[in-house]
PDB file of C-alpha atoms in Angstrom:
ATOM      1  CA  UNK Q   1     148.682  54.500 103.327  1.00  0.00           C
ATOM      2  CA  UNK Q   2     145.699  51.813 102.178  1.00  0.00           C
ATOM      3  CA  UNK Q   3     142.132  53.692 102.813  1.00  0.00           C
ATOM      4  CA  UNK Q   4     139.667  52.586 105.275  1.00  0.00           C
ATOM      5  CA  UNK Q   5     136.487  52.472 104.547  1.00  0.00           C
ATOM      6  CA  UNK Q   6     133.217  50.413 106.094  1.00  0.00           C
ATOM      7  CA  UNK Q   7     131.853  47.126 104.073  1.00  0.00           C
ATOM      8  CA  UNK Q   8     128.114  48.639 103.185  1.00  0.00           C
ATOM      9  CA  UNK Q   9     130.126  52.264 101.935  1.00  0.00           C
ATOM     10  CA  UNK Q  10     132.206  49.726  99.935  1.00  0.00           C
ATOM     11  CA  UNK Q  11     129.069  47.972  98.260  1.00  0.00           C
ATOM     12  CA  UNK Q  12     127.919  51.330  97.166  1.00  0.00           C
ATOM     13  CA  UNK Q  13     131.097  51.997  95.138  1.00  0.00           C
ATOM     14  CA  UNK Q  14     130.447  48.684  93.629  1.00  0.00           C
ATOM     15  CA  UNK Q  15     126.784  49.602  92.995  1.00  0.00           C
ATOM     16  CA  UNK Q  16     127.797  53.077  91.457  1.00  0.00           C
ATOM     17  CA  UNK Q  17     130.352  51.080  89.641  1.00  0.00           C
ATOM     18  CA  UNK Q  18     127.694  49.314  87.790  1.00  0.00           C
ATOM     19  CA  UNK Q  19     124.876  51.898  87.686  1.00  0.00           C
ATOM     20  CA  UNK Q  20     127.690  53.759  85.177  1.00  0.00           C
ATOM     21  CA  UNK Q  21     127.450  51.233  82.627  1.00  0.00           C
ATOM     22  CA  UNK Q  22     125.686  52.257  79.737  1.00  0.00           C
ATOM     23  CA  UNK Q  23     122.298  51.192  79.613  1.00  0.00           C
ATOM     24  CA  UNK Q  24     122.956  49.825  76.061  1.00  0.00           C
ATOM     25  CA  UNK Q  25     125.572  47.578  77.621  1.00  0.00           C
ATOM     26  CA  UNK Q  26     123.452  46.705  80.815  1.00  0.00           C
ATOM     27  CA  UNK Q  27     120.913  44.976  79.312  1.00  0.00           C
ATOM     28  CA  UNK Q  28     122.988  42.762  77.234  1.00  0.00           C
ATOM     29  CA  UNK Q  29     123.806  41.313  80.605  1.00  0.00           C
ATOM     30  CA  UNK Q  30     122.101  38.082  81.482  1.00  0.00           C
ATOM     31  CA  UNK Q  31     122.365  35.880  84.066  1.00  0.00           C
ATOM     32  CA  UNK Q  32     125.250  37.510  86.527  1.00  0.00           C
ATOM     33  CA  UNK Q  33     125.419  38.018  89.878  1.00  0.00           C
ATOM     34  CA  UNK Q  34     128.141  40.866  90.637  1.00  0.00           C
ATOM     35  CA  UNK Q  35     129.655  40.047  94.762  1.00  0.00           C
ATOM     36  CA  UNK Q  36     131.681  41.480  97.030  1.00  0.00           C
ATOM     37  CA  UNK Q  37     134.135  39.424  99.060  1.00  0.00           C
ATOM     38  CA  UNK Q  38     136.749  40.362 101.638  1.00  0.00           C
ATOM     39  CA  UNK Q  39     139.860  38.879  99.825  1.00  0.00           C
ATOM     40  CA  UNK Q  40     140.503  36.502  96.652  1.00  0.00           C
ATOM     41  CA  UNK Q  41     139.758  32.708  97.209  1.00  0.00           C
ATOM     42  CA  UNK Q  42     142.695  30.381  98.093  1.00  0.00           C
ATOM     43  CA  UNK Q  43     145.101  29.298  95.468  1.00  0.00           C
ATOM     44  CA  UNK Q  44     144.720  32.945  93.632  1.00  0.00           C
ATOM     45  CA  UNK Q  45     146.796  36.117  94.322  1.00  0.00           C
ATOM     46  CA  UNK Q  46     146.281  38.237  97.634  1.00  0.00           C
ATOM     47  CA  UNK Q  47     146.655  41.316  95.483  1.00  0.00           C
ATOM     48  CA  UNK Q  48     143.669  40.178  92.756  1.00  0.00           C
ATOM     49  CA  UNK Q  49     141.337  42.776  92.344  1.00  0.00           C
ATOM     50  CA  UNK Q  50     137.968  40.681  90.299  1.00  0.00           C
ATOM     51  CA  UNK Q  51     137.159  37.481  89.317  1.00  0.00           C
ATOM     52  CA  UNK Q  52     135.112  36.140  86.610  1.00  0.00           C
ATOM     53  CA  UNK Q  53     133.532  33.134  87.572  1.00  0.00           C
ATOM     54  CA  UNK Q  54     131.288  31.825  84.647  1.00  0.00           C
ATOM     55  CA  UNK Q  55     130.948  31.157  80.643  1.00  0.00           C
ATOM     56  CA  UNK Q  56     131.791  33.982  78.795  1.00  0.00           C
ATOM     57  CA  UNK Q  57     129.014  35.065  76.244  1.00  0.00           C
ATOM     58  CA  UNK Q  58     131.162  34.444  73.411  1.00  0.00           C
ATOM     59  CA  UNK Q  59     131.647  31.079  74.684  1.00  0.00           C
ATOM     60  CA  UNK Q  60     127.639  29.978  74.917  1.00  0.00           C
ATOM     61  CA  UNK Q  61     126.508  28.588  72.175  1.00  0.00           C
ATOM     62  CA  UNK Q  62     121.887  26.946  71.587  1.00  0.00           C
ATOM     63  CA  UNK Q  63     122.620  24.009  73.797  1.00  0.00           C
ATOM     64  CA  UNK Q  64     123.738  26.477  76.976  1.00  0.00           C
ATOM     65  CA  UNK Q  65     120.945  26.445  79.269  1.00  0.00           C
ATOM     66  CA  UNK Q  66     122.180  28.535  82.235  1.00  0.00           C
ATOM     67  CA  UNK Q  67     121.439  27.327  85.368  1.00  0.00           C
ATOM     68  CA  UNK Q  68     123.232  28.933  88.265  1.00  0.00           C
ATOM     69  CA  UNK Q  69     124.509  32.479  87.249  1.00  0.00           C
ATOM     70  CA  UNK Q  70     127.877  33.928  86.533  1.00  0.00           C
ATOM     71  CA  UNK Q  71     129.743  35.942  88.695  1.00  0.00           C
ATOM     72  CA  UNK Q  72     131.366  38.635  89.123  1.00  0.00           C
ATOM     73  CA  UNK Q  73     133.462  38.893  93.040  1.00  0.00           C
ATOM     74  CA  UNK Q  74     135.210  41.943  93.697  1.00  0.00           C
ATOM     75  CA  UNK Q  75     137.519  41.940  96.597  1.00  0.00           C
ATOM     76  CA  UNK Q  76     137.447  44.907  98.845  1.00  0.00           C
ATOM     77  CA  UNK Q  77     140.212  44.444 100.742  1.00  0.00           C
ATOM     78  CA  UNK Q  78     143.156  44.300  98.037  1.00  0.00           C
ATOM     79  CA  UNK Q  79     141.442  47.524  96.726  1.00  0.00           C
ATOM     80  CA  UNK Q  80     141.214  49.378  99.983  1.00  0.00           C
ATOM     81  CA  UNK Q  81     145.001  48.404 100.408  1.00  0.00           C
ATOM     82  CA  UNK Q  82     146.177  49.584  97.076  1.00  0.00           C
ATOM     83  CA  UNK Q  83     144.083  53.621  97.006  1.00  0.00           C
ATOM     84  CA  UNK Q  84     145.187  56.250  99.392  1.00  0.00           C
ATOM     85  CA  UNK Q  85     142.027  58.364  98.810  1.00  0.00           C
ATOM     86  CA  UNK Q  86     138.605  57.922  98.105  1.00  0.00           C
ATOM     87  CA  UNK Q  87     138.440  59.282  95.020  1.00  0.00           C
ATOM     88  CA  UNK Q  88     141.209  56.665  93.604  1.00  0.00           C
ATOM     89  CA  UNK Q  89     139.164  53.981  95.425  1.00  0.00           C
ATOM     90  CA  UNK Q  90     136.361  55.222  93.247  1.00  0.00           C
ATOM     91  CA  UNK Q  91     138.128  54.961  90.357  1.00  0.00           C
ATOM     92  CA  UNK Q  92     139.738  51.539  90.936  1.00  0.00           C
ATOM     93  CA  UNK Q  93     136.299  50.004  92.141  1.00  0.00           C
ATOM     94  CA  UNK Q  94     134.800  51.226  88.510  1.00  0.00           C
ATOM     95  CA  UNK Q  95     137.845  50.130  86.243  1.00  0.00           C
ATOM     96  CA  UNK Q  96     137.035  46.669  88.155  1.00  0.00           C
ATOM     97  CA  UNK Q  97     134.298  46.025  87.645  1.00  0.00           C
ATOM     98  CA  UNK Q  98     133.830  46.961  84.398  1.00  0.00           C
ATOM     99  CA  UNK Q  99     136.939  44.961  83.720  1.00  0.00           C
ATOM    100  CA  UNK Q 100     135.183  42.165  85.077  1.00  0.00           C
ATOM    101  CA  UNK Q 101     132.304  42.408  83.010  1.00  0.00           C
ATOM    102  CA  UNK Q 102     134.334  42.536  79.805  1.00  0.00           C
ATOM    103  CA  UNK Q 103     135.481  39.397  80.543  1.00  0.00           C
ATOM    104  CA  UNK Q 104     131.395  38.101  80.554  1.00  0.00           C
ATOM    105  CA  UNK Q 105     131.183  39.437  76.982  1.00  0.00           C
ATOM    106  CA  UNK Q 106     134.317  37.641  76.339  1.00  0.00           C
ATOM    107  CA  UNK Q 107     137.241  39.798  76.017  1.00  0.00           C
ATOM    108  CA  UNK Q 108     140.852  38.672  77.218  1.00  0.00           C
ATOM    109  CA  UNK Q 109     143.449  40.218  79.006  1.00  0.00           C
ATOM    110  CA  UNK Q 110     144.902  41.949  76.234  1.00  0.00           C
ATOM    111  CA  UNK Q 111     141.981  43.232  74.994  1.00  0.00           C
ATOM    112  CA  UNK Q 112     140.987  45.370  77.955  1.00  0.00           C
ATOM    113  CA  UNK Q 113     144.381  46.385  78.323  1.00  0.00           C
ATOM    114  CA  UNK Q 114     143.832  47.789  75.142  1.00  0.00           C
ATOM    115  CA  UNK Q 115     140.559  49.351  75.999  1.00  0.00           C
ATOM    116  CA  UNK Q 116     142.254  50.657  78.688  1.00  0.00           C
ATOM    117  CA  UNK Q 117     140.368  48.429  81.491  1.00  0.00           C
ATOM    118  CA  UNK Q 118     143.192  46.429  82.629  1.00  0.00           C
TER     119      UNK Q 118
END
């Protein structure tokens, strides 16, 4: 049975989420902008957890000048439908997102898999 749980309870999963990174980590992030949206855009799966949206770091090179910021969009409702508890919501929200910020420092799929954040 998917979990229920409220949109602003939802954002502070997310926001524990990233307060767990180390702070080591944290500030190599620049430029990132971490969302929450109700369900993947059109054209992707219904069951997609994260997105990247952006240029990985590995990927930037002098010349990159920024300009809007990356993102991050987690989707709260293929989450909610996949935990049957809190606690695994918890869980699922933090392997996420952190998932999803690997992929801003530029590791792949298989990578994180790896690292055990896939």
């Amino acid at each position: 049975m998917p979990i229920e749980m409220d949109a602003e309870r939802f954002d502070e999963l997310v926001d524990q989420a990233l307060d767990s990174i180390p702070a080591e980590l944290a500030a190599q992030v620049h430029n990132l902008a971490v969302l929450v949206e109700e369900w993947p855009p059109p054209g992707e799966p219904r069951s997609l957890l994260g997105l990247y949206d952006g240029v990985a770091m590995t990927e930037r090179n002098d010349l990159w000048a920024g300009g809007l910021p990356d993102r991050i969009l987690i989707f709260r409702q293929p989450l909610l439908a996949m935990c049957a508890t809190e606690e695994q919501l918890v869980e699922e929200v933090r392997i996420t997102v952190v998932h999803e910020i690997g992929h801003h420092f530029g590791l792949d799929e298989e990578r994180l898999h790896e690292l055990g954040w896939g």
